[in-house]
mmCIF file of C-alpha atoms in Angstrom:
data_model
loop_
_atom_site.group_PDB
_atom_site.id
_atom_site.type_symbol
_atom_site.label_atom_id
_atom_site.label_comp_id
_atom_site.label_asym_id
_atom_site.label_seq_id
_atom_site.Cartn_x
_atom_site.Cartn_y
_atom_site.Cartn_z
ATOM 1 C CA UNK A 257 29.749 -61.660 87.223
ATOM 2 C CA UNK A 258 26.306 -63.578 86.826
ATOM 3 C CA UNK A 259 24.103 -64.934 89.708
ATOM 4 C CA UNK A 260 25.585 -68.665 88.724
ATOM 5 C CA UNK A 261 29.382 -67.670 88.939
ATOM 6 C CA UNK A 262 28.236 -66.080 92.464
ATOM 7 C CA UNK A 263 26.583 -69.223 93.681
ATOM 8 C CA UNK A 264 29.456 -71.600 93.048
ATOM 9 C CA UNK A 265 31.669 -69.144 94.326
ATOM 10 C CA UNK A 266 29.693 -69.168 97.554
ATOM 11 C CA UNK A 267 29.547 -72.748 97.595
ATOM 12 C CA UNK A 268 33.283 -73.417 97.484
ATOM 13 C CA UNK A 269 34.376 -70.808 100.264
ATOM 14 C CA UNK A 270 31.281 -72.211 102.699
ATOM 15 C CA UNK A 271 32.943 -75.914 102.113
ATOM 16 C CA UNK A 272 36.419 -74.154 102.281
ATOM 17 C CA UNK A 273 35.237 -72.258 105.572
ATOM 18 C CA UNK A 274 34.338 -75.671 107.319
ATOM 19 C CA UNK A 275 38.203 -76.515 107.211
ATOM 20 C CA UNK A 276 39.351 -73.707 107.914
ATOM 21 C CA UNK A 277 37.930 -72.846 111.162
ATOM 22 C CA UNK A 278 40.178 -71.891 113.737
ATOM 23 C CA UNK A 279 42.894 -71.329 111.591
ATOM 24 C CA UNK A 280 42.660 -67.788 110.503
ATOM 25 C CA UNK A 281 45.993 -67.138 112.370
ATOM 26 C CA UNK A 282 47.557 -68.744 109.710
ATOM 27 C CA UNK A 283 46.424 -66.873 106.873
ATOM 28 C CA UNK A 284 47.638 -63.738 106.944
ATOM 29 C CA UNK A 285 51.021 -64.628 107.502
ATOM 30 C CA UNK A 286 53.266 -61.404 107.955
ATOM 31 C CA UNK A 287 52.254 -57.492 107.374
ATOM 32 C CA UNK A 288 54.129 -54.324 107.300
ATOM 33 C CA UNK A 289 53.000 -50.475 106.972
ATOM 34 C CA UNK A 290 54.855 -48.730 104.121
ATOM 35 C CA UNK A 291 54.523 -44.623 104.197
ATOM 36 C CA UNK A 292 51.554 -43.356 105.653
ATOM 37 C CA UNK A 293 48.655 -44.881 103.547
ATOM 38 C CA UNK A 294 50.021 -48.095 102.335
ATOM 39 C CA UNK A 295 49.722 -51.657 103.854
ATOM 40 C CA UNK A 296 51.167 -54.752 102.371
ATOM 41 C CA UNK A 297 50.128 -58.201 103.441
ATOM 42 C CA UNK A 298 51.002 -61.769 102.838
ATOM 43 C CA UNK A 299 48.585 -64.214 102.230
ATOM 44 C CA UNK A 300 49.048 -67.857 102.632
ATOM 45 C CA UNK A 301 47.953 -70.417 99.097
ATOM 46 C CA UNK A 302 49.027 -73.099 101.100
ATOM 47 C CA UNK A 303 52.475 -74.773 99.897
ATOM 48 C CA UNK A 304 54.382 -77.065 97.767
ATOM 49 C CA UNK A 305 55.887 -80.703 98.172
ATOM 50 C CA UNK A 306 58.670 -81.694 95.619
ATOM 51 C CA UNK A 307 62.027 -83.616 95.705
ATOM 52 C CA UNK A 308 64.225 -81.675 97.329
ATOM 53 C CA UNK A 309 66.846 -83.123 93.833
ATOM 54 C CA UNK A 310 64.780 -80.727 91.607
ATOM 55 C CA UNK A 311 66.235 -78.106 93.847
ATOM 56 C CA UNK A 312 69.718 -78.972 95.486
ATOM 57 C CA UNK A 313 70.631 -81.566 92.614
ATOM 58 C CA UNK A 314 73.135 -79.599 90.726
ATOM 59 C CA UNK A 315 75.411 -78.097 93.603
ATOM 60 C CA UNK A 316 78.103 -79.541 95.583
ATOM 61 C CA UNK A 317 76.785 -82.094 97.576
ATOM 62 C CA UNK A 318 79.031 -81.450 101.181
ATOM 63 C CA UNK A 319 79.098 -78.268 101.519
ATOM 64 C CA UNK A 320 75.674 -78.518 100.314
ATOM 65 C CA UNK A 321 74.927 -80.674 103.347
ATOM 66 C CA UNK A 322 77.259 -78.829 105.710
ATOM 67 C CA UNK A 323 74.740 -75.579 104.554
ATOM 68 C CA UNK A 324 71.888 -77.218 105.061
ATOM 69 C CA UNK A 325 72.931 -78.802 108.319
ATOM 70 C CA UNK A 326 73.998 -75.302 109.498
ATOM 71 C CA UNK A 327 70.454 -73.923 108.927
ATOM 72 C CA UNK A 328 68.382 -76.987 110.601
ATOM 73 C CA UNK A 329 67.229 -77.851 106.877
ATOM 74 C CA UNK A 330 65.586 -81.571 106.729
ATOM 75 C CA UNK A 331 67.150 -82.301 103.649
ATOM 76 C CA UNK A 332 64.567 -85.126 102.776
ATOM 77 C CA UNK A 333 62.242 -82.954 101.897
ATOM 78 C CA UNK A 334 60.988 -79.801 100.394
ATOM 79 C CA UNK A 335 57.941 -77.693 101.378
ATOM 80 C CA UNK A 336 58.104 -74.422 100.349
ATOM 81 C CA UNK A 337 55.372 -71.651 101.919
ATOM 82 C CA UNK A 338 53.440 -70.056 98.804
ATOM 83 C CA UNK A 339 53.178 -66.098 99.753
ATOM 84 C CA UNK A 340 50.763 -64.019 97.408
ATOM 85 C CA UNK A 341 51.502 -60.702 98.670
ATOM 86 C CA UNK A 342 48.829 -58.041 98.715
ATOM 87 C CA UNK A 343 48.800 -54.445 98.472
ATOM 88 C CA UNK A 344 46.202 -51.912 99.759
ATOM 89 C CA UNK A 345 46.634 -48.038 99.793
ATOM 90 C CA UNK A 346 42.872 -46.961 99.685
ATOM 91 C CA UNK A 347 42.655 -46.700 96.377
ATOM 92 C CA UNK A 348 44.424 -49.863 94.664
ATOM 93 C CA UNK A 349 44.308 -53.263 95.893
ATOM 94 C CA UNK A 350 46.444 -55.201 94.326
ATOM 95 C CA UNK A 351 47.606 -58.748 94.094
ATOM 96 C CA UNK A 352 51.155 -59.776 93.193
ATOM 97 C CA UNK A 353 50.550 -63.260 91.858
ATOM 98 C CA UNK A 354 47.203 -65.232 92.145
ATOM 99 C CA UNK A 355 48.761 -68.843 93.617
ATOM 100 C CA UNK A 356 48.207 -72.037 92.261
ATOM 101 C CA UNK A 357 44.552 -73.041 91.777
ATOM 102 C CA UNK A 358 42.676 -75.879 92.071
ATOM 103 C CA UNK A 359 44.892 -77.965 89.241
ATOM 104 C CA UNK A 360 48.681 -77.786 90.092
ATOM 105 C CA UNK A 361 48.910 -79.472 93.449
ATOM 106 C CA UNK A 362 46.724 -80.795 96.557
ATOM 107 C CA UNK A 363 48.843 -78.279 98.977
ATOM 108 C CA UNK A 364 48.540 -75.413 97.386
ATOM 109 C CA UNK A 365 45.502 -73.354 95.316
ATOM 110 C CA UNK A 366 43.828 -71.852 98.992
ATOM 111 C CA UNK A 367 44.057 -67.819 98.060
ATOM 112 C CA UNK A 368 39.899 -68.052 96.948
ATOM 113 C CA UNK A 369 39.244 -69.296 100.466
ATOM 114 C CA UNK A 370 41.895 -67.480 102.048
ATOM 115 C CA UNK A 371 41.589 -63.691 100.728
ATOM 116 C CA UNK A 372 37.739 -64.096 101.625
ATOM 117 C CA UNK A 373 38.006 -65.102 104.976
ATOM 118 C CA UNK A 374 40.103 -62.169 105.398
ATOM 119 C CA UNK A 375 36.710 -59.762 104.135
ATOM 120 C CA UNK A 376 38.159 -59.622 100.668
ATOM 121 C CA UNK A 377 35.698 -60.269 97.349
ATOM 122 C CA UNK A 378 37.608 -61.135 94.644
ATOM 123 C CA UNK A 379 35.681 -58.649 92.850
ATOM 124 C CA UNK A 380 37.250 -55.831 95.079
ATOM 125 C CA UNK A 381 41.313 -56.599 93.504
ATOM 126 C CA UNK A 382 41.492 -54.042 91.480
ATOM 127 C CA UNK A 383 45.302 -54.992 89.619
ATOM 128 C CA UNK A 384 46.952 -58.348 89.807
ATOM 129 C CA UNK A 385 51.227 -57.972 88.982
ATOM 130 C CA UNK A 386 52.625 -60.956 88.077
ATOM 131 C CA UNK A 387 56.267 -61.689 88.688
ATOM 132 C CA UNK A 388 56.172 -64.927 86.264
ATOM 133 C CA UNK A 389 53.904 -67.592 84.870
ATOM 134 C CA UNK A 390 54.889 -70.668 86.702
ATOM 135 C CA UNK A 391 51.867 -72.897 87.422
ATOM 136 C CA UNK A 392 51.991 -71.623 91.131
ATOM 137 C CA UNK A 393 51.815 -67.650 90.366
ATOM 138 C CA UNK A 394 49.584 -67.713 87.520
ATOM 139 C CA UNK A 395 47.194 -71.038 87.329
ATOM 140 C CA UNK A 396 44.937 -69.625 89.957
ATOM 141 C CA UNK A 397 43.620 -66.900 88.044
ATOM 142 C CA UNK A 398 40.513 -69.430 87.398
ATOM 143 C CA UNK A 399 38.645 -71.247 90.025
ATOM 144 C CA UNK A 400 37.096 -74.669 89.827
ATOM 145 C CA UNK A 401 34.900 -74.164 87.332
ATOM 146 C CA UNK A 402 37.479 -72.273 84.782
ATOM 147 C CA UNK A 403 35.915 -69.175 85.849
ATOM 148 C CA UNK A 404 37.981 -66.121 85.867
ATOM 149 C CA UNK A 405 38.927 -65.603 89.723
ATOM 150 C CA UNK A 406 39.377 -61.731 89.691
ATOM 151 C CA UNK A 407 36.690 -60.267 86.926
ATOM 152 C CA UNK A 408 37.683 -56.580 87.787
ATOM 153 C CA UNK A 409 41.132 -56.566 88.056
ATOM 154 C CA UNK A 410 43.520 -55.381 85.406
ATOM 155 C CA UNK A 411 46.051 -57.754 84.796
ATOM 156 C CA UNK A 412 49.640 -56.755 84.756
ATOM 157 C CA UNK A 413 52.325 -58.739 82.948
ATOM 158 C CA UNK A 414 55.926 -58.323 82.077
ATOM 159 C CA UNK A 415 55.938 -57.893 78.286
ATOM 160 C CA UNK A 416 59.381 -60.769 77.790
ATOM 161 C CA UNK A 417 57.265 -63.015 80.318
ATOM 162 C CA UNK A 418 54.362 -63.025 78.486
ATOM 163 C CA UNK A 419 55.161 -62.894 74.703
ATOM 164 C CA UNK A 420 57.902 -66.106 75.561
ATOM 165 C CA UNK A 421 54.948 -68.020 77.307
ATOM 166 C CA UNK A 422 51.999 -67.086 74.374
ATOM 167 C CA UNK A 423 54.885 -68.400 71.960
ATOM 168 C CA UNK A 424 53.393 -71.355 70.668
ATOM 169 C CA UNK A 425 56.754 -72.662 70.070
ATOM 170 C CA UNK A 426 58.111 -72.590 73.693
ATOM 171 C CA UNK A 427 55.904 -76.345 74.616
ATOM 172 C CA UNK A 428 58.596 -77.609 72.170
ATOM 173 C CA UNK A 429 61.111 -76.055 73.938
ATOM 174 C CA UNK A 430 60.907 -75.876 77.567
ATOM 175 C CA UNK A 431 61.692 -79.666 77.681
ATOM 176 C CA UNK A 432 59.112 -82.551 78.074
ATOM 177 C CA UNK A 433 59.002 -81.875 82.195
ATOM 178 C CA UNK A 434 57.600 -78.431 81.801
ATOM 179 C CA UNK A 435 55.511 -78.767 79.092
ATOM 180 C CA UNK A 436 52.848 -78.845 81.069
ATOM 181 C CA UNK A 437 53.645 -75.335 82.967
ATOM 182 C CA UNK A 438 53.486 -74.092 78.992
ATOM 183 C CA UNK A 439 50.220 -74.985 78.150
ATOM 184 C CA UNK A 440 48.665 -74.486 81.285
ATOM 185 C CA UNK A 441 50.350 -70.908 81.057
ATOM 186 C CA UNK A 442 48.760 -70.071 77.810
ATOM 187 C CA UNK A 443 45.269 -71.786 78.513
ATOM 188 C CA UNK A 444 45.390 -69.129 81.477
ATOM 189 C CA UNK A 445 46.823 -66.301 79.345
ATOM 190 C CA UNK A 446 44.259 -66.458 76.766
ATOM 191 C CA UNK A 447 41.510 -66.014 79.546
ATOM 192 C CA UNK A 448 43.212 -62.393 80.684
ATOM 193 C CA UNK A 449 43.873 -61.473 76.959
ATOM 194 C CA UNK A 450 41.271 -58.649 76.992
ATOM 195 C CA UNK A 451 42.304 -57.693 80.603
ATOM 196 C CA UNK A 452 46.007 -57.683 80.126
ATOM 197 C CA UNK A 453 48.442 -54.321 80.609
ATOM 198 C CA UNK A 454 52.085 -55.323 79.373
ATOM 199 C CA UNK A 455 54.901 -53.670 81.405
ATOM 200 C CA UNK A 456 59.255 -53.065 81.002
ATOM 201 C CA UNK A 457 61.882 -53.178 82.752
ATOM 202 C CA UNK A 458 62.007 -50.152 85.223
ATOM 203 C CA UNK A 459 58.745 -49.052 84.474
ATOM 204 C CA UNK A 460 56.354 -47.506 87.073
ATOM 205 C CA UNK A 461 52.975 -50.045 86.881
ATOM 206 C CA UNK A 462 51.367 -48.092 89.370
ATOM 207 C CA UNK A 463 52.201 -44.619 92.006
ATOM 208 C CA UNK A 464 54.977 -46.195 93.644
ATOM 209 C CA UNK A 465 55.342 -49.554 92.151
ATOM 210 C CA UNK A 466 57.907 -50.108 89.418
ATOM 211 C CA UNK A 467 58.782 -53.201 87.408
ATOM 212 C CA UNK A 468 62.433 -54.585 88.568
ATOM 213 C CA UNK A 469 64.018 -56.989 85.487
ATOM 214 C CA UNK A 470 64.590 -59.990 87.253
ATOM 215 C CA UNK A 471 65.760 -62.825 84.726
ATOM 216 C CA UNK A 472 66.346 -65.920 85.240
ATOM 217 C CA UNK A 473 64.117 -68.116 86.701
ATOM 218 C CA UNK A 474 62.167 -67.841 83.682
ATOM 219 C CA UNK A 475 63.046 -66.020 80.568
ATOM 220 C CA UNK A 476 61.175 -62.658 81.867
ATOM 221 C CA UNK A 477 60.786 -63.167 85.832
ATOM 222 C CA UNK A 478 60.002 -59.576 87.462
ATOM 223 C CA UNK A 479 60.594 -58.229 91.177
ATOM 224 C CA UNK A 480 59.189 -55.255 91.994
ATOM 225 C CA UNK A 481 60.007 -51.997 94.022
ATOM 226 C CA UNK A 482 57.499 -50.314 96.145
ATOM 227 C CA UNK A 483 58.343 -46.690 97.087
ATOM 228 C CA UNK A 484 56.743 -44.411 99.787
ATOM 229 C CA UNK A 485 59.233 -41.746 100.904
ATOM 230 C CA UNK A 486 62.395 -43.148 102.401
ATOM 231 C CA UNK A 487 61.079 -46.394 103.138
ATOM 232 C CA UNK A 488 60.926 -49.495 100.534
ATOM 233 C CA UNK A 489 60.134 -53.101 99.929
ATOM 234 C CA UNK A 490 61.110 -55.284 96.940
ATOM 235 C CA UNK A 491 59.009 -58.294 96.012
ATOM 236 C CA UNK A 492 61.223 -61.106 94.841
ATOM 237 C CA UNK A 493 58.764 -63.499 93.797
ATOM 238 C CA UNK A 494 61.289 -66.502 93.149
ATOM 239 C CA UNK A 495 64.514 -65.105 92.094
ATOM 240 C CA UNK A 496 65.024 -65.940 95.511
ATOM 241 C CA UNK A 497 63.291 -69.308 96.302
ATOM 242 C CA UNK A 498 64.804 -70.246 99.601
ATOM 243 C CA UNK A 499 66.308 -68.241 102.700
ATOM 244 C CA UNK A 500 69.128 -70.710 102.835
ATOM 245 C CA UNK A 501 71.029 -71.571 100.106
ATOM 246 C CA UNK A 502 69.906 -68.871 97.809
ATOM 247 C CA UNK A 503 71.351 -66.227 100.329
ATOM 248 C CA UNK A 504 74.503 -67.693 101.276
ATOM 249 C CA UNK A 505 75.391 -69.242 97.687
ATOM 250 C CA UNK A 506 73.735 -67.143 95.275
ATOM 251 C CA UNK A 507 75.942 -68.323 92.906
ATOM 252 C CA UNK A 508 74.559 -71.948 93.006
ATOM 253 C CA UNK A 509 72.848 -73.411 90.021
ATOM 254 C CA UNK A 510 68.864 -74.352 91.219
ATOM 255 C CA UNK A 511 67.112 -76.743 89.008
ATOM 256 C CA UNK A 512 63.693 -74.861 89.302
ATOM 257 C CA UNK A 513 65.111 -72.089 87.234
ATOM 258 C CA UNK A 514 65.017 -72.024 83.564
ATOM 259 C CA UNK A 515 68.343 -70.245 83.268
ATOM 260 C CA UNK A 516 70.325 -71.247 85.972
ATOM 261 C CA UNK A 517 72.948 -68.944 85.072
ATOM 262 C CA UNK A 518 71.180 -65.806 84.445
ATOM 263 C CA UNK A 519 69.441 -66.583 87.834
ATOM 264 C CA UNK A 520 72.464 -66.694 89.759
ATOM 265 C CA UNK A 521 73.576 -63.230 88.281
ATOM 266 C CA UNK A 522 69.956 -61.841 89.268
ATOM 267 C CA UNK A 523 69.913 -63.118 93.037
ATOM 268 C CA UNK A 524 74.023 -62.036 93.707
ATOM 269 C CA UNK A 525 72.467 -58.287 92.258
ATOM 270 C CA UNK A 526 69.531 -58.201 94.003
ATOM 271 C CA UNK A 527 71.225 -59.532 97.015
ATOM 272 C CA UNK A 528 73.099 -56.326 96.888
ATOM 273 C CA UNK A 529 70.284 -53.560 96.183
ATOM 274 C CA UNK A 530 68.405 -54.941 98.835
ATOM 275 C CA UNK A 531 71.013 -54.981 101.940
ATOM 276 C CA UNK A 532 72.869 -52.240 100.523
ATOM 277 C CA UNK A 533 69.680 -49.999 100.458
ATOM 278 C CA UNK A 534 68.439 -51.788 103.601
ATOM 279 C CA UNK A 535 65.006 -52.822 101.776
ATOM 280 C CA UNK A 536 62.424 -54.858 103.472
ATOM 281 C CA UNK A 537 62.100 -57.720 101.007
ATOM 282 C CA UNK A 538 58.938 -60.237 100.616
ATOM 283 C CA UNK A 539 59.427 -63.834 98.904
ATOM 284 C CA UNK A 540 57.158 -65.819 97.445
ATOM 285 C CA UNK A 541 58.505 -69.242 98.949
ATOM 286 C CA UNK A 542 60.411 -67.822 102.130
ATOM 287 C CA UNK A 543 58.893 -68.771 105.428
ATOM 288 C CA UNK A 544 56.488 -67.325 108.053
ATOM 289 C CA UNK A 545 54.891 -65.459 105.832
ATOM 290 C CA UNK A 546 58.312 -64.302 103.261
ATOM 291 C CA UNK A 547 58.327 -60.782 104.838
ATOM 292 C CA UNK A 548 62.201 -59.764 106.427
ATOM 293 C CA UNK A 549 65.176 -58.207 105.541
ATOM 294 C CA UNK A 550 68.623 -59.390 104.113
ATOM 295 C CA UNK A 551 72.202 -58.849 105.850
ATOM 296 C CA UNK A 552 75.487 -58.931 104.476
ATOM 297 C CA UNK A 553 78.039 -61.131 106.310
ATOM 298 C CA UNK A 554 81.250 -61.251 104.250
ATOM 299 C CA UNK A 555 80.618 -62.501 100.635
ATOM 300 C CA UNK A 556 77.636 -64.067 101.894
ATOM 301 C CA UNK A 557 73.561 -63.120 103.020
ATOM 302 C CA UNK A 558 71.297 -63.721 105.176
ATOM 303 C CA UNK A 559 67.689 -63.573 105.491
ATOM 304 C CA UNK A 560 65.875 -62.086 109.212
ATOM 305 C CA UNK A 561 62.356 -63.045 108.653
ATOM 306 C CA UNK A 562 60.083 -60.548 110.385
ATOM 307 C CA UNK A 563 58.257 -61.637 113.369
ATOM 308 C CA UNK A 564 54.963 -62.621 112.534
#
């Protein structure tokens, strides 16, 4: 990194810093110990603000509303937390997604600010794991000035996810509302090219952390298992993207997933690893910080956020 990138860096955290103060309660948002050595965190990028249709549009509207009712859900709007786990074990610290930047949406794009006021240099991320490359997981790999966020950090991506984003077909095909998220995706892409390591289904990425095929949401969407000894934690990123609806009706079509169908398949099995094996689970979009656990009650779930 040259003297120039360091400067503007310093510039935008100072002007960050001046709104922040006060509020460093809120950015680390949940933690838990896993094994002796390893800590995960989650780390607030603010949040999102869209039409709650573009979620809840497709299902049945009453019992929809009798759901939502049920679980003290404002159903005139959505604002989903944005959680960007991270993982430290002495050796590795790793990020799993990079939030939203400073181009997708006012309310999001704070994990510069955020992870520094927290006494972490970008420069000290060592791996960023990506579960997907929706503009909100993968846009803020580059800061304001297109500068690339995390210089020293291998970059870890899903082999499906990232050859069906690089296709320079899929802008044609994702339909005219996403089109965006396509070339935004590959403008990103191309900056990590040289920094990339491509990963499969079920393979260990690093000691402890293996790749968990999570389809659906988009054509190569990843969770992730993270091992020490007995205990365990998946990372969900958004195969599940609510602790309502998603738990309780897995089944549900949402319209934020590309295959609505093959995401519904992937929360009802995940659903099941994770309260069968009594996993901790963290979510990108769940709240107070998306770190809990998931019960079983009859045919349905639930999520128990951990106190925070």
């Amino acid at each position: 990194m040259d003297g120039n990138t360091f400067s503007r860096r310093t510039f935008l955290y100072s002007a960050a810093c001046l709104g922040m103060l006060g509020t460093q309660s809120r950015i680390v948002r949940a933690e838990l110990q896993l094994g002796p050595s390893a800590r995960i965190s989650t780390v607030s990028d603010g949040y999102l603000s869209l039409p709650p249709e573009m979620i809840f549009g497709s299902m049945p509207k009453e019992e929809l509303e009798q759901l939502l009712n049920r679980n003290r859900v404002d159903a005139t709007k959505y604002e989903p937390e944005c959680n960007v786990a991270l993982y430290r074990d002495g050796k590795n610290t790793v990020l799993f997604d990079v939030g939203a930047g400073p181009d997708f949406m006012p309310t999001s794009g704070k994990l510069m600010e955020t992870v520094e006021t927290i006494g972490l240099s970008p420069e000290d991320v060592s791996h960023v794991i990506f579960t997907h490359a929706h503009p909100d997981h993968i846009w803020g790999i580059l800061d304001d000035f297109d500068d690339l966020l995390f210089p020293n950090a291998t970059h870890h991506f899903g082999r499906k996810e990232w050859d069906y984003w690089w296709n320079p077909s899929t802008v044609d095909s994702i339909g005219e509302d996403r089109a965006a998220f396509a070339v935004g995706a590959k403008r990103r892409m191309a900056e990590i090219e040289d920094q990339v390591a491509f990963f499969d289904d079920g393979q260990e990425i690093l000691p402890g952390i293996a790749a968990r095929a999570s389809f659906g949401h988009t054509p190569g969407h990843m969770a992730f298992e993270i091992r020490s000894g007995s205990e365990s934690v998946m990372i969900v990123g958004d195969a599940l993207g609510n602790p309502h609806v998603a738990f309780e009706r897995p089944d549900w079509h949402s319209g934020t997933d590309q295959d609505p169908q093959a995401a519904a398949a992937t929360r009802s099995l995940l659903l099941d690893q994770i309260s069968r094996e009594q996993m901790k689970i963290i979510g990108f979009h769940l709240p107070n910080g998306g770190i809990g656990r998931v019960e079983k009650t009859g045919s349905a779930y639930k999520f128990i956020g951990e106190p925070t």
